[in-house]
mmCIF file of C-alpha atoms and ligand atoms in Angstrom:
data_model
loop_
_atom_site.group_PDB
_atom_site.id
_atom_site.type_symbol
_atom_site.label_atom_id
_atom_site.label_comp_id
_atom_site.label_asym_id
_atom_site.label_seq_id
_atom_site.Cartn_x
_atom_site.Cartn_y
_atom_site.Cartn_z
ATOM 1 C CA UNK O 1 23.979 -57.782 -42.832
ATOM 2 C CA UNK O 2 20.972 -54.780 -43.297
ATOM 3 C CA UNK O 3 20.736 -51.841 -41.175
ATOM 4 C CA UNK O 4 19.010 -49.129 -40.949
ATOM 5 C CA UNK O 5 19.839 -45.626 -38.860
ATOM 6 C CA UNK O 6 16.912 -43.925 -37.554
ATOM 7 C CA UNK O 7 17.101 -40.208 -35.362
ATOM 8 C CA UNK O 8 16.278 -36.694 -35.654
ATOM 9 C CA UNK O 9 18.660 -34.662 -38.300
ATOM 10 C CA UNK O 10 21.835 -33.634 -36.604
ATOM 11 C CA UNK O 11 22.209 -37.097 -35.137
ATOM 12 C CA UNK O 12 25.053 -38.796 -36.714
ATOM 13 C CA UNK O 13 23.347 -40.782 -39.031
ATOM 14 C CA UNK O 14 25.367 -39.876 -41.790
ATOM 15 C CA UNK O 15 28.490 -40.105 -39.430
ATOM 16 C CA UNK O 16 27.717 -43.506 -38.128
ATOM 17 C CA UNK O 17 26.724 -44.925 -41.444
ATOM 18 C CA UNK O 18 30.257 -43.949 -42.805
ATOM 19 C CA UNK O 19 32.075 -45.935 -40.106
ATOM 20 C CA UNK O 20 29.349 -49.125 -40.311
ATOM 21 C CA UNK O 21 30.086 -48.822 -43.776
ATOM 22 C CA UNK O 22 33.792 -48.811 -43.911
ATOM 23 C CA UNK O 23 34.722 -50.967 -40.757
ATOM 24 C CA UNK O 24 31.717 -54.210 -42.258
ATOM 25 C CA UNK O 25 32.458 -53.584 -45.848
ATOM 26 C CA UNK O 26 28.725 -52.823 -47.000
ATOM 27 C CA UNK O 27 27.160 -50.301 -48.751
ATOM 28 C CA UNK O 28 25.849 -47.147 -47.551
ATOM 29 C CA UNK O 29 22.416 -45.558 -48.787
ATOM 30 C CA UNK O 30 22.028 -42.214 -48.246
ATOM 31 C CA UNK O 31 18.592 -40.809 -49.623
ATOM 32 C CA UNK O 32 19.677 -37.230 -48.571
ATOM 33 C CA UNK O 33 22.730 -37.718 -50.332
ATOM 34 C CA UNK O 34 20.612 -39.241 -53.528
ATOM 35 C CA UNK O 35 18.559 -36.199 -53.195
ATOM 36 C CA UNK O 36 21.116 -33.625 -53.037
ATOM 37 C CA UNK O 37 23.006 -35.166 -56.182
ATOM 38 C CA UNK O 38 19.627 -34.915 -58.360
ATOM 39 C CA UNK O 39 18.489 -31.114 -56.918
ATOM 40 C CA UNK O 40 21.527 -30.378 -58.652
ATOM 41 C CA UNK O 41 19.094 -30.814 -62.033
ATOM 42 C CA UNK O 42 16.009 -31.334 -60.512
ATOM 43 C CA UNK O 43 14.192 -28.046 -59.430
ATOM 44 C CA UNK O 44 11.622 -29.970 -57.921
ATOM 45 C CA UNK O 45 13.967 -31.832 -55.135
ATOM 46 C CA UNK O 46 15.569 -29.030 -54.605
ATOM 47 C CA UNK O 47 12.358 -27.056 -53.374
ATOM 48 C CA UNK O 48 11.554 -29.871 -51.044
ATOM 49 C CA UNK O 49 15.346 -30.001 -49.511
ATOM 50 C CA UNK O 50 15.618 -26.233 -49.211
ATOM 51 C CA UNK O 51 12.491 -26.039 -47.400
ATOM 52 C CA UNK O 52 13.010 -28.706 -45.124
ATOM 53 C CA UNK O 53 10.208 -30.627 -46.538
ATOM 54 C CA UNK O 54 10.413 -34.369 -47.221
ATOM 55 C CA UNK O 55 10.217 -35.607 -50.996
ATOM 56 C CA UNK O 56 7.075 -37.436 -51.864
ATOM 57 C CA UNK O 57 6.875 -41.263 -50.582
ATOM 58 C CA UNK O 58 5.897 -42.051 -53.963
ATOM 59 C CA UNK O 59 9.475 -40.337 -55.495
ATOM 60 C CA UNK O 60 11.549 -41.776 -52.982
ATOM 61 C CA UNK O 61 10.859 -45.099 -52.199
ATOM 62 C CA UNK O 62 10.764 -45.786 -56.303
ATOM 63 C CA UNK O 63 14.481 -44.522 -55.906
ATOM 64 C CA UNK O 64 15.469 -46.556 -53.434
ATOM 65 C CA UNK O 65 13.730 -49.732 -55.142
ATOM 66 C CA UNK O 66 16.038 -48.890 -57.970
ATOM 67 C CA UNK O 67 18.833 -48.615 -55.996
ATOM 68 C CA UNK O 68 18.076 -52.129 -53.949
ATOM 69 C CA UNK O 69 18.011 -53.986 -57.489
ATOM 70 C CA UNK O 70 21.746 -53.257 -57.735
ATOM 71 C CA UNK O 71 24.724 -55.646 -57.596
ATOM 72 C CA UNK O 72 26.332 -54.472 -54.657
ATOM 73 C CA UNK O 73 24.063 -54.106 -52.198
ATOM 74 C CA UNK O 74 24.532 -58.318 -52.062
ATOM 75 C CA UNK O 75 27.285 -56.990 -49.839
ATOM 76 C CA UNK O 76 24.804 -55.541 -47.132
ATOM 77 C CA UNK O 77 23.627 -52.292 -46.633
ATOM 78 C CA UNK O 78 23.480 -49.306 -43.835
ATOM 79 C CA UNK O 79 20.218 -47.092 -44.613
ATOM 80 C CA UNK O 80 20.651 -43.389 -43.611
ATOM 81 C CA UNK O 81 17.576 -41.469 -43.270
ATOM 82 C CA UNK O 82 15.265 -44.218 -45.023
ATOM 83 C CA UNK O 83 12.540 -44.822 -44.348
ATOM 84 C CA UNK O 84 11.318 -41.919 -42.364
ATOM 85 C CA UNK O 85 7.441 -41.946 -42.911
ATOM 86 C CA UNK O 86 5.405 -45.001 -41.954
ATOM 87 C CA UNK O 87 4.046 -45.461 -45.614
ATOM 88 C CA UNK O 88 7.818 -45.496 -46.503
ATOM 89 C CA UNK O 89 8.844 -48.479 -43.741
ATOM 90 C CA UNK O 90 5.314 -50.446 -45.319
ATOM 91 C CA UNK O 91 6.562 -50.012 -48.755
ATOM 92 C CA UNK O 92 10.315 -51.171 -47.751
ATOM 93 C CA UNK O 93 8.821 -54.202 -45.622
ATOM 94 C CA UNK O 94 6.991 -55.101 -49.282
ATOM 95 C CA UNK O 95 10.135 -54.743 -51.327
ATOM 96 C CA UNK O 96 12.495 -56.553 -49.642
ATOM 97 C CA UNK O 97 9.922 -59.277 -48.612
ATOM 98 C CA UNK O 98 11.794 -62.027 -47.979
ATOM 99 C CA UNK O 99 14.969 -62.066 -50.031
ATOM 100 C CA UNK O 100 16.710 -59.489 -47.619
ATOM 101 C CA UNK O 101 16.129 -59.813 -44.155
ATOM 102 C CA UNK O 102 17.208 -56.080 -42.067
ATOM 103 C CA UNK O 103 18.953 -57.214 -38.688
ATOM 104 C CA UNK O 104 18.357 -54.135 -36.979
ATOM 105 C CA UNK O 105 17.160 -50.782 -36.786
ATOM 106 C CA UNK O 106 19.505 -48.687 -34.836
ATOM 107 C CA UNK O 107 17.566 -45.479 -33.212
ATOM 108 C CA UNK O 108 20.265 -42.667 -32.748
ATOM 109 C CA UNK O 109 18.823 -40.964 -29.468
ATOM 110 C CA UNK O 110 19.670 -37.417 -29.157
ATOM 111 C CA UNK O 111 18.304 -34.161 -27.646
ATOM 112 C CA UNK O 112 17.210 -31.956 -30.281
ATOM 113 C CA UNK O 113 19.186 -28.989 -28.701
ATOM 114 C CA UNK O 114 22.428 -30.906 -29.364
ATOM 115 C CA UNK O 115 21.072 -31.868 -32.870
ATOM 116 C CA UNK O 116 20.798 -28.240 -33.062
ATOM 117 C CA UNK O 117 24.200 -27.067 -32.047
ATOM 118 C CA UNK O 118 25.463 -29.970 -34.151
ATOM 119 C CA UNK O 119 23.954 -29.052 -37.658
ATOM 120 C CA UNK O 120 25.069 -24.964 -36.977
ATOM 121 C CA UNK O 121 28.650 -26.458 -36.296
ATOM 122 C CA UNK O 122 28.588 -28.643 -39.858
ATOM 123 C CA UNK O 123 30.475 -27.581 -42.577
ATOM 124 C CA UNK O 124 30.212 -29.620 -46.052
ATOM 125 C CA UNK O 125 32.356 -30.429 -49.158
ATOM 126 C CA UNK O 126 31.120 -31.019 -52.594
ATOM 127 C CA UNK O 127 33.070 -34.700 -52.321
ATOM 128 C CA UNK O 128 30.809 -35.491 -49.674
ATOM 129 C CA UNK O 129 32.884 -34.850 -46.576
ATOM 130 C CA UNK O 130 31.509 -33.518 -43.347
ATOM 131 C CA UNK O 131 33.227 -31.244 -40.766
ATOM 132 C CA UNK O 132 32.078 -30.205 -37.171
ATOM 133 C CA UNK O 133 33.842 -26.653 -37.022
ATOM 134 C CA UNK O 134 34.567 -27.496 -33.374
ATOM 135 C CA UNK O 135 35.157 -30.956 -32.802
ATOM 136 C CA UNK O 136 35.517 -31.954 -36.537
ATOM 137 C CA UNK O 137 37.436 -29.081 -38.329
ATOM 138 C CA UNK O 138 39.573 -29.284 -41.468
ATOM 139 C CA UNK O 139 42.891 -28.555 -41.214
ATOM 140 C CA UNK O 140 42.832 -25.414 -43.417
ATOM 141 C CA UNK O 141 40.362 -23.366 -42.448
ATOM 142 C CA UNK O 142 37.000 -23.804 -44.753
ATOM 143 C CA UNK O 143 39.234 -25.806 -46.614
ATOM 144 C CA UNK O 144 38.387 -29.829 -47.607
ATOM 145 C CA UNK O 145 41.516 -32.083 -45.939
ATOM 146 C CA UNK O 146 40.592 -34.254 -48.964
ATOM 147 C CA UNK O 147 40.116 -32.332 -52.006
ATOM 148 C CA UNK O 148 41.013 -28.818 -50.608
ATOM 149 C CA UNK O 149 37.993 -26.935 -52.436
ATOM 150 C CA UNK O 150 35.982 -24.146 -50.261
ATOM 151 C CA UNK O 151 33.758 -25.733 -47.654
ATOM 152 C CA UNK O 152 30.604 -24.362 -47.335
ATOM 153 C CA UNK O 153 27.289 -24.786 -45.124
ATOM 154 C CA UNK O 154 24.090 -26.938 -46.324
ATOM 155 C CA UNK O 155 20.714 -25.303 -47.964
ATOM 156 C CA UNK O 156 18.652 -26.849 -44.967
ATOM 157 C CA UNK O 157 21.004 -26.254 -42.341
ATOM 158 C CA UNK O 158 20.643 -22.562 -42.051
ATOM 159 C CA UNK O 159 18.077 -21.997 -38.206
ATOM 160 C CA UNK O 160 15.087 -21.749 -39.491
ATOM 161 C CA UNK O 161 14.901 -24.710 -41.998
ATOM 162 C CA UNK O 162 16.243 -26.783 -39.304
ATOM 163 C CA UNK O 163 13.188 -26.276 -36.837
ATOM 164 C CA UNK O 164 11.224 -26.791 -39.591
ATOM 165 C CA UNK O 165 13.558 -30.053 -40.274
ATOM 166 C CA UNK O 166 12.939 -31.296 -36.805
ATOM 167 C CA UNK O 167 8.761 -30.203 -36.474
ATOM 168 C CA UNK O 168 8.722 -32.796 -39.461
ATOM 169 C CA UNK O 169 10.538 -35.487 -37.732
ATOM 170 C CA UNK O 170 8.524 -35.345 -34.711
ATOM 171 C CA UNK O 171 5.628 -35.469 -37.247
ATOM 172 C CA UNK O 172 6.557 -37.929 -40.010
ATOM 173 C CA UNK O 173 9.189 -39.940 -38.489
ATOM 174 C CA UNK O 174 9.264 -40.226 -34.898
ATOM 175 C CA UNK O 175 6.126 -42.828 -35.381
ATOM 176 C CA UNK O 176 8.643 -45.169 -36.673
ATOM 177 C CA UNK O 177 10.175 -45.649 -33.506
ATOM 178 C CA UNK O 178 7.467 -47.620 -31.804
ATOM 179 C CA UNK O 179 6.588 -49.441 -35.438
ATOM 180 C CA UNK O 180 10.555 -50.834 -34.829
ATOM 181 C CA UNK O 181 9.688 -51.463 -31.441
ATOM 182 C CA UNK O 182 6.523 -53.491 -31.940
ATOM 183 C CA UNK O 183 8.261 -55.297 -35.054
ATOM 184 C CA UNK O 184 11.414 -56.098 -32.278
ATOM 185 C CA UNK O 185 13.962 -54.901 -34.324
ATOM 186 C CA UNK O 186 14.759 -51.551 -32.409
ATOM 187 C CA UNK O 187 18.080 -51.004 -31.234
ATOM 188 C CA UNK O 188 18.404 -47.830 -28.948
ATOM 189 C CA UNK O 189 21.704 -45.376 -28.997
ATOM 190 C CA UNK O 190 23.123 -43.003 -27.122
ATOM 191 C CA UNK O 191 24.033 -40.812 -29.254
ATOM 192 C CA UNK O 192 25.051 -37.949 -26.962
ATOM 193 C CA UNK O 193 28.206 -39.458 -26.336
ATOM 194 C CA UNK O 194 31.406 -38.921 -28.717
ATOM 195 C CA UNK O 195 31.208 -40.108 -32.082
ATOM 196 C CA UNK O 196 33.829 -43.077 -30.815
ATOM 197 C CA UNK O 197 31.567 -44.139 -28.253
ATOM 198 C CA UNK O 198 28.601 -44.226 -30.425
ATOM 199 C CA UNK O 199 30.284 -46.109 -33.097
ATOM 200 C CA UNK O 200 31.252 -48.581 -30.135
ATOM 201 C CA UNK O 201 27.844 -49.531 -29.290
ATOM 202 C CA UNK O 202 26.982 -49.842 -32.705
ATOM 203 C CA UNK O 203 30.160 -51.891 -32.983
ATOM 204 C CA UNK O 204 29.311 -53.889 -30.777
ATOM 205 C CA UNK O 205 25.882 -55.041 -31.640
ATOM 206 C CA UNK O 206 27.179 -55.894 -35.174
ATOM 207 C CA UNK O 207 29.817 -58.159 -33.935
ATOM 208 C CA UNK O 208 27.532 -59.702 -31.685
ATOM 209 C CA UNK O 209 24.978 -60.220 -34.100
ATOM 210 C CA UNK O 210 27.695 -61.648 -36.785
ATOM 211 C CA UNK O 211 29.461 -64.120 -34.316
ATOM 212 C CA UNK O 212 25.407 -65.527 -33.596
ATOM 213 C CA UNK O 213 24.519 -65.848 -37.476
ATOM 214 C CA UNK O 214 28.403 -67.400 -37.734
ATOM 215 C CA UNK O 215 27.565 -70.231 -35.272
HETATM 216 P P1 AP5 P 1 19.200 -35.908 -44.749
HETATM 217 O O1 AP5 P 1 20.407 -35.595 -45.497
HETATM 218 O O2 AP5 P 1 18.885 -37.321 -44.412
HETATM 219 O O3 AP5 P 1 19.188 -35.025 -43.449
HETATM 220 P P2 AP5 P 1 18.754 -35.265 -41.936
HETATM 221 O O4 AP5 P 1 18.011 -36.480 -41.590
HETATM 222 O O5 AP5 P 1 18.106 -33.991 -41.586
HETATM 223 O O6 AP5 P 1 20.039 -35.532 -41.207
HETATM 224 P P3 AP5 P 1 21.411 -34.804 -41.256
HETATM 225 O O7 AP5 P 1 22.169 -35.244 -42.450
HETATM 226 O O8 AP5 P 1 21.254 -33.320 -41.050
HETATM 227 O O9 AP5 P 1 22.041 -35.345 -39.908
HETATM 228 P P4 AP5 P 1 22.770 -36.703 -39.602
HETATM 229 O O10 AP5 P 1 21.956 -37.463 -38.616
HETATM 230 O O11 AP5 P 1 23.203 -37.400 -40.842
HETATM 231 O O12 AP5 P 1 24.022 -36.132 -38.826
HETATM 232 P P5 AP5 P 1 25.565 -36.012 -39.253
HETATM 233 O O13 AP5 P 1 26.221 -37.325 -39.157
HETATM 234 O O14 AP5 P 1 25.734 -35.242 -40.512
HETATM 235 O O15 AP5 P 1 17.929 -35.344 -45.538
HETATM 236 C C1 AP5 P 1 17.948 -34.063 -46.137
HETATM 237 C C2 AP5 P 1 16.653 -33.799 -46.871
HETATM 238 O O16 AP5 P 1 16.493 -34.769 -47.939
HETATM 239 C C3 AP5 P 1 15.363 -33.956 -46.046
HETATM 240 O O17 AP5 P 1 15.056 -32.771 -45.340
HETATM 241 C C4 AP5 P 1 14.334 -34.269 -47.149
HETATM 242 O O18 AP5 P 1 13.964 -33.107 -47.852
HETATM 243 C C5 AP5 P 1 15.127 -35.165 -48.097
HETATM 244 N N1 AP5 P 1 15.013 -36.597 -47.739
HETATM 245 C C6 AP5 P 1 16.017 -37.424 -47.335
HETATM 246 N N2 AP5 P 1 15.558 -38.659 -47.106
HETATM 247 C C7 AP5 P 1 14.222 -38.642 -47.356
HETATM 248 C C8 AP5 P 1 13.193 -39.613 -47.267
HETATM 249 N N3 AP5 P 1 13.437 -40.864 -46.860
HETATM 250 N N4 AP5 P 1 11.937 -39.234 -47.609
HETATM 251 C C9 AP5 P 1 11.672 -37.989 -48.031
HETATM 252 N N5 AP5 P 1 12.602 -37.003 -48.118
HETATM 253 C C10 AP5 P 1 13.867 -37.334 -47.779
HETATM 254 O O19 AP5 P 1 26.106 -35.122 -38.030
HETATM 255 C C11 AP5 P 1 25.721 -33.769 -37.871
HETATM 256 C C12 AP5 P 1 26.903 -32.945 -37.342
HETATM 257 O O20 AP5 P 1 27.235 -33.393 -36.035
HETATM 258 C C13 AP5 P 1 28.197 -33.077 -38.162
HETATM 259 O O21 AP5 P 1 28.837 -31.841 -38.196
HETATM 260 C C14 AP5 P 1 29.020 -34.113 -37.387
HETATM 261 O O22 AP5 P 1 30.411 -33.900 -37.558
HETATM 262 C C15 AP5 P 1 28.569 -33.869 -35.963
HETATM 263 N N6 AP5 P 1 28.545 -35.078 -35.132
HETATM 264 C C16 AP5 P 1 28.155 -36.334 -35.511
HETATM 265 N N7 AP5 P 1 28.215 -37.192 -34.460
HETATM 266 C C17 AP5 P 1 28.632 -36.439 -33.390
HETATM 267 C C18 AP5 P 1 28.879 -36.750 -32.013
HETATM 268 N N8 AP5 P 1 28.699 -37.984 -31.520
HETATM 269 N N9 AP5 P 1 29.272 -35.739 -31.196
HETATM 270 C C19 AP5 P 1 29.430 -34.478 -31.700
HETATM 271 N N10 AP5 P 1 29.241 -34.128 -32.981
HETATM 272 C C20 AP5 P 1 28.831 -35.110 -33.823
HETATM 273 MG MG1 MG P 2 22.939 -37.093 -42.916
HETATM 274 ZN ZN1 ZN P 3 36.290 -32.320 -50.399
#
């Protein structure tokens, strides 16, 4: 079982992928979380990520080749926020070719003025946990419910980079859509509902799609 998660930033992709990831038992491949582990040595990344910018296809897909020669990923995977450029979905239909086969490409559908008051409501922890200061908030104030160290906003998530986030989505990524489309693999989300509800269609497709390849 493959998936990817496709949508503007501030959908839930990383949300989603967290609950696919945990409730089916596969892995989940984050290149924004790749990225922000390596700008922590890499001055390079991190000019791209502060600015909003995407990394170089060339940089990215070779990392997530790498990463798709691993062990676990036997397991099945749940891309987040790969591919997003149309020479990155050519490259990832070469790759995989046909010893994986992705089930379905699941197109989180929001408006980007709730993407927007999403990503100004996210608070982050250095262990990788996410917080929605309204509907998601840590128990302690600014404080992680896991690892209690300071919470503190993203690079890219201050207003400006995050226009700049989306103009590059409409640009670079929202072509995907119909590519998924065309290919018949797109699955379309609500994803203005509440994060229970999303995960439920999502849900729901996987168990479908599980109980067919069981029979
Ligand atoms: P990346 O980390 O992928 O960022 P993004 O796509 O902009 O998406 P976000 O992580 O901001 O949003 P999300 O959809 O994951 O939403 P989340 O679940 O957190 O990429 C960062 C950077 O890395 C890029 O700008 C680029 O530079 C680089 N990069 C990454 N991949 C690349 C690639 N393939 N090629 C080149 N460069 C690449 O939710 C957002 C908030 O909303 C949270 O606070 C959450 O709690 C809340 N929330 C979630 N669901 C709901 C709901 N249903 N209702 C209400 N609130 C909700
Ligand atoms: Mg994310
Ligand atoms: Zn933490």
């Amino acid at each position: 079982m493959n998936y990817i998660l496709l949508g503007p930033p501030g959908a839930g992709k990383g949300t989603q992928a967290k609950k696919i990831a945990k409730k089916f038992e596969i892995v989940h491949l984050s290149t924004g979380d790749m990225f922000r582990e390596a700008k922590k040595f890499d001055k390079i990344i991190n000019k791209f990520l502060v600015t909003g910018e995407l990394v170089p296809d060339e940089v990215t897909v070779d990392m997530i080749k790498n990463r798709l020669l691993k062990d676990d990923i036997k397991k099945g995977f749940v891309l987040d926020g790969f591919p997003r450029t149309l020479n990155q979905a050519q490259a990832l239909d070469l790759m995989i070719k046909s010893q994986i086969k992705i089930d379905a490409v699941f197109f989180i559908n929001v408006t980007f003025e709730e993407a927007i008051r999403r990503i100004s409501s996210r608070r982050v922890c250095s262990c990788g946990a996410s917080y929605h200061i309204a509907l998601l908030a840590s128990k302690k104030v600014k404080k992680c419910d896991f690892c209690g160290k300071e919470l503190s906003q993203r690079d890219d998530d201050k207003e400006d980079v995050v226009k700049d986030r989306i103009t590059v989505y409409e640009k670079q990524t929202k072509p995907l859509i119909e590519y998924y489309r065309n290919a018949r693999m797109l699955i379309g989300i609500n994803g203005l509902k509440e994060e229970a509800e999303v995960f439920a269609q999502i849900s729901e497709y996987i168990d479908k799609n599980k109980a067919k390849k069981g029979k």
